[in-house]
Structures are given as structure tokens and as C-alpha cells.
Coordinates of C-alpha atoms and ligand atoms in Angstrom, one line a residue:
M531 CA -0.3 0.0 0.0
T532 CA 1.3 3.3 -0.7
T533 CA 1.1 6.4 1.6
E534 CA -1.6 7.9 0.0
D535 CA -3.7 4.7 -0.2
Q536 CA -3.1 4.5 3.6
K537 CA -4.4 7.7 4.1
K538 CA -7.4 6.9 1.8
A539 CA -8.3 4.1 3.9
A540 CA -8.0 5.7 7.2
A541 CA -10.4 8.4 5.8
L542 CA -13.0 5.9 4.5
A543 CA -12.9 4.3 8.2
A544 CA -13.8 7.4 9.7
F545 CA -17.4 7.0 8.2
D546 CA -18.2 4.7 11.0
Y547 CA -18.4 8.0 13.3
V548 CA -20.2 10.1 10.8
K549 CA -24.0 10.0 10.7
S550 CA -27.0 11.8 9.0
G551 CA -27.9 14.9 11.1
M552 CA -24.4 15.5 12.4
K553 CA -22.3 18.7 12.6
V554 CA -19.0 17.8 11.2
G555 CA -15.7 19.7 11.6
L556 CA -13.3 19.4 8.6
G557 CA -9.7 19.1 9.0
T558 CA -6.9 20.5 6.5
G559 CA -4.3 18.6 4.7
T560 CA -4.2 15.7 2.2
T561 CA -5.4 13.1 4.4
A562 CA -8.4 15.2 5.5
N563 CA -8.9 16.0 1.7
H564 CA -9.7 12.3 1.0
F565 CA -12.4 12.4 3.7
I566 CA -13.8 15.5 2.5
R567 CA -14.2 14.0 -1.1
E568 CA -15.8 11.0 0.0
L569 CA -18.1 12.9 2.3
A570 CA -19.1 15.2 -0.4
A571 CA -20.0 11.8 -2.6
R572 CA -21.8 10.4 0.0
A573 CA -23.7 13.5 0.7
K574 CA -24.9 13.5 -3.0
G575 CA -26.1 9.9 -1.9
G576 CA -28.1 11.3 0.9
L577 CA -26.1 11.9 3.9
D578 CA -27.4 14.9 5.3
V579 CA -24.5 16.5 7.2
E580 CA -23.3 20.3 7.9
C581 CA -19.8 20.9 8.1
V582 CA -17.4 23.7 9.5
A583 CA -14.1 24.1 8.0
S584 CA -10.8 24.4 9.6
S585 CA -9.1 26.5 6.9
R586 CA -9.7 28.8 4.1
A587 CA -8.5 25.9 1.8
T588 CA -10.6 23.2 3.1
F589 CA -13.7 25.7 2.8
K590 CA -12.9 26.2 -0.7
L591 CA -12.5 22.4 -1.2
A592 CA -15.7 21.4 0.8
S593 CA -18.0 24.0 -0.8
D594 CA -16.6 23.4 -4.3
L595 CA -17.8 20.1 -3.8
G596 CA -21.4 21.1 -2.8
L597 CA -20.9 20.3 0.9
K598 CA -23.6 22.1 3.2
M599 CA -21.0 24.5 5.1
T600 CA -22.1 26.1 8.7
T601 CA -20.1 28.1 11.4
L602 CA -19.3 27.6 14.7
E603 CA -21.1 30.7 15.6
K604 CA -24.4 28.9 14.3
H605 CA -23.3 25.7 15.8
P606 CA -20.7 26.1 18.7
H607 CA -21.0 22.3 19.5
L608 CA -20.0 19.8 16.8
D609 CA -20.8 15.9 16.6
V610 CA -17.3 15.0 15.2
T611 CA -14.0 16.4 13.7
V612 CA -12.5 14.5 11.3
D613 CA -8.6 15.6 10.6
G614 CA -5.1 14.3 9.7
T615 CA -2.1 14.9 11.9
D616 CA 1.8 15.2 11.6
E617 CA 2.5 12.8 14.4
F618 CA 0.6 11.3 17.2
D619 CA 1.8 9.0 20.3
A620 CA 0.2 6.2 22.3
S621 CA -1.5 8.8 24.7
F622 CA -3.4 10.3 21.7
Q623 CA -1.1 13.3 21.7
L624 CA -0.4 15.0 18.4
I625 CA 1.6 17.6 16.7
K626 CA -0.5 19.4 14.2
G627 CA 0.0 22.4 12.0
G628 CA 2.4 21.6 9.2
G629 CA -0.1 23.1 6.7
G630 CA -0.6 26.1 9.1
A631 CA -4.0 25.8 10.1
L632 CA -3.2 24.7 13.5
L633 CA -5.3 27.3 15.4
V634 CA -8.5 26.9 13.8
E635 CA -7.9 23.1 13.5
K636 CA -7.6 23.4 17.4
I637 CA -10.7 25.4 17.9
V638 CA -12.8 23.3 15.8
A639 CA -11.5 20.1 17.1
S640 CA -11.9 21.0 20.5
S641 CA -15.5 21.9 19.9
S642 CA -16.2 18.6 18.8
R643 CA -17.8 15.7 21.0
Y644 CA -15.1 13.6 19.1
M645 CA -11.9 14.5 17.0
V646 CA -11.2 11.4 14.8
V647 CA -7.8 11.3 13.7
I648 CA -6.8 9.9 10.2
A649 CA -3.4 9.1 9.5
D650 CA -0.9 6.9 7.1
Q651 CA 1.4 4.6 9.6
S652 CA 4.4 7.3 9.0
K653 CA 2.6 9.4 11.7
K654 CA 2.9 7.1 14.8
V655 CA 5.8 8.1 17.0
A656 CA 6.6 6.6 20.3
T657 CA 7.5 10.1 21.6
L658 CA 6.3 13.5 19.9
G659 CA 8.9 15.6 18.4
R660 CA 10.5 14.1 15.2
F661 CA 8.4 16.8 13.4
P662 CA 9.0 20.4 14.2
L663 CA 6.6 21.9 16.5
P664 CA 4.5 24.8 14.7
V665 CA 4.1 27.7 16.9
E666 CA 1.7 30.5 15.7
V667 CA 3.0 33.9 17.0
V668 CA 1.6 37.4 16.4
P669 CA 4.0 39.3 14.0
F670 CA 4.4 42.1 16.6
G671 CA 7.4 41.7 18.6
I672 CA 8.3 38.3 17.3
N673 CA 11.9 38.2 18.4
A674 CA 11.0 38.8 22.1
T675 CA 8.3 36.1 21.7
A676 CA 10.9 33.9 20.0
W677 CA 13.4 34.2 23.2
K678 CA 10.4 33.4 25.5
I679 CA 10.0 30.3 23.5
E680 CA 13.6 29.3 23.9
R681 CA 13.2 30.0 27.5
A682 CA 10.0 27.8 27.7
L683 CA 12.0 25.0 26.1
R684 CA 15.0 25.3 28.5
I685 CA 12.4 25.0 31.5
C686 CA 11.6 21.9 30.1
N687 CA 15.2 20.8 29.6
L688 CA 14.7 21.0 26.0
K689 CA 16.7 22.9 23.1
G690 CA 15.0 23.6 19.8
K691 CA 15.9 25.6 16.6
L692 CA 13.5 28.2 15.8
V693 CA 12.8 29.0 12.1
L694 CA 10.4 31.5 11.0
R695 CA 8.3 29.3 8.4
Q696 CA 8.5 31.0 4.8
K697 CA 6.2 30.5 1.6
Q698 CA 7.7 31.6 -1.6
G699 CA 10.6 33.6 -0.2
K700 CA 8.2 35.5 2.0
P701 CA 7.1 35.0 5.7
F702 CA 4.1 32.7 5.7
V703 CA 1.0 34.2 6.7
T704 CA -1.8 32.1 8.4
D705 CA -5.6 32.1 7.9
S706 CA -5.9 34.3 11.0
G707 CA -3.1 36.8 10.0
N708 CA -0.1 35.5 12.1
A709 CA 3.3 33.9 11.4
I710 CA 4.6 30.6 12.2
I711 CA 7.8 29.6 13.9
D712 CA 8.8 26.1 13.4
V713 CA 10.5 24.5 16.4
A714 CA 12.9 21.5 15.7
I715 CA 13.1 19.8 19.2
G716 CA 13.5 16.5 18.9
A717 CA 11.8 14.2 21.7
I718 CA 9.6 15.9 23.9
P719 CA 9.2 13.7 27.2
D720 CA 6.3 15.9 28.6
A721 CA 4.3 17.4 25.9
R722 CA 1.7 18.5 28.4
R723 CA 4.2 20.6 30.4
L724 CA 5.3 22.5 27.1
D725 CA 1.9 23.1 26.0
H726 CA 1.2 24.5 29.2
L727 CA 4.5 26.9 29.2
L728 CA 4.1 27.8 25.4
G729 CA 0.3 28.5 26.1
S730 CA 1.3 31.2 28.6
I731 CA 3.6 33.5 26.3
P732 CA 2.3 36.6 25.4
G733 CA 2.3 36.6 21.6
V734 CA 2.1 33.0 21.1
V735 CA -1.6 32.5 19.9
D736 CA -1.3 28.8 19.8
H737 CA 0.8 25.8 19.1
G738 CA 0.7 22.4 17.4
L739 CA 0.7 20.6 20.3
F740 CA -3.0 19.0 20.7
I741 CA -3.2 17.3 24.2
D742 CA -6.6 15.8 25.6
I743 CA -8.4 16.4 22.4
C744 CA -8.3 13.5 20.3
G745 CA -9.8 10.2 21.5
I746 CA -9.8 8.3 18.3
V747 CA -7.0 7.5 15.6
L748 CA -7.6 5.5 12.4
M749 CA -4.3 4.7 11.0
G750 CA -3.7 3.0 7.4
T751 CA -1.2 0.4 7.4
D752 CA -0.4 -2.4 4.7
D753 CA -2.4 -4.6 6.6
G754 CA -5.6 -2.6 6.7
V755 CA -6.9 0.1 9.1
K756 CA -5.8 -0.1 13.0
T757 CA -8.2 1.6 15.5
F758 CA -6.8 3.2 18.6
R759 CA -9.4 4.7 21.1
K760 CA -8.9 6.3 24.1
A761 CA -10.4 4.4 27.2
Ligands
LIG419 C1 -2.6 21.0 8.8 C2 -2.2 19.6 9.7 C3 -2.5 18.4 8.7 O1 -3.3 17.9 9.2 C4 -1.0 17.9 8.8 O2 -0.1 18.8 8.5 C5 -1.4 16.5 8.1 O3 -1.2 16.6 6.7 P1 -1.1 15.6 5.8 O4 -2.6 14.8 5.9 O5 -1.2 16.2 4.5 O6 0.0 14.6 5.9 O7 -2.1 19.4 10.7 O8 -2.4 22.1 9.7

């Protein structure tokens, strides 16, 4: 099975958690896109769902495909969000934000009864941190925010290389108008502590650690889809 096949198989397995009448949060990225395309096909066949997008790109794809879109303003409680991830560990902790949509993805997922993560098998890690941690920051005072991020890492006995994310030679701008600093850390043994410390830095809008948000991971493998479910 190719990685793409694994992503697609995981996306199809997510339909066990989607029923007519539900309000569904839509993730961002290539794996989420497999889910969105299949959801649109099933909606044409009668599955009646309303969707909230986690990014402009997802909104465009889903609405172009004819899915009924709604907002968190209208429906602040969603039934389920289906999204991809950059990494997950055995405690259902994630690193997300490779596509830069982490802030809205976290708002949408945490507003949902269930967050179902769909992933290929390369995304499973023993300890988070192989993927550089995206930190979304307000552009004002970015260098001051950067040293506070480094201080938070030191408190956790970690070191990281901070890189301002670029797109086509210019600083990347998120859907919310912020910048992203990617922090290459390596293993993060206590992600919960780092989550708290980063979250308390003025200027940090959010970061890609998702702790206590995801309860189900569907992982496509060469031997079919493996389900991990939080007790
Ligand atoms: C976007 C994300 C994505 O879910 C993550 O980057 C995984 O992407 P893909 O499904 O393309 O591998 O967090 O911000």
C-alpha cells in the first residue's frame, strides 16, 4: 500500500463515526481531503451533514464539492471532527500544523464531541517531536516572543532550532494573519508541560501540540486500518 492508499483507507474508516444529521468539523491537509471528497460523494447520495471548515483551503474544497457549510457561530457544538495529523503517540497526543491551520483546527476539534484523527502509518511515533513543532505567533514583537519560546524549552530541559516559516520567499501568513515559527526540538518527553508553558507566552497565539483533544486514531497500514481508541 502506498502512503496515499493508507491515508485514503483511514479516511474511509472515519465514516463509522459520521451519521446523517451531524455537524462535522473538517480538517486540513491531504488526508483530510480524502475524507472531504468521500463525504461530498456520500452527501450527494443522501448523507445529510453540515460542515465547519478548519481553513480557507478546506472551505473552498468542501464548498466547491457542494457540501453544506455552516459556522461555529451558528453551531458552537459539533458532533465530530475528522482531521489528519503530523504525529501522534500512544497517549493520543498530536503534533499538528504542518499545513499552517493549527489554530482553527484546534478550535474546531476542541468544539467537537469526538476528534477522529486519520493518518498513514508514518505518523505514529513513540515520543512526539520528530516533526518540528509549529508555533503560531503574532508578528508584533516576534523576536521577543522567540526568546520566550526558547526560555520555555529550557525550563523543560529541551533545546530547539527556531525557524520562521516561509512561503515563496516571504514569511508564511496563517488564515488568521499570524506568522509561524517551526521549532525543531527532537523528543518531547513531557508534551503537557511544554503545552502549558508555550500557552502562557504573550504573543504565542497557539501551537501544534494537541493534548486531551483526540480520542480516536484510525491509522492506515499495509495490513488494513488499525483503530486506537482512548479508554
Ligand atoms: C494542517 C495539519 C495536517 O493535518 C497535517 O499537516 C497532516 O497533513 P497531511 O494529511 O497532508 O499529511 O495539521 O495544519
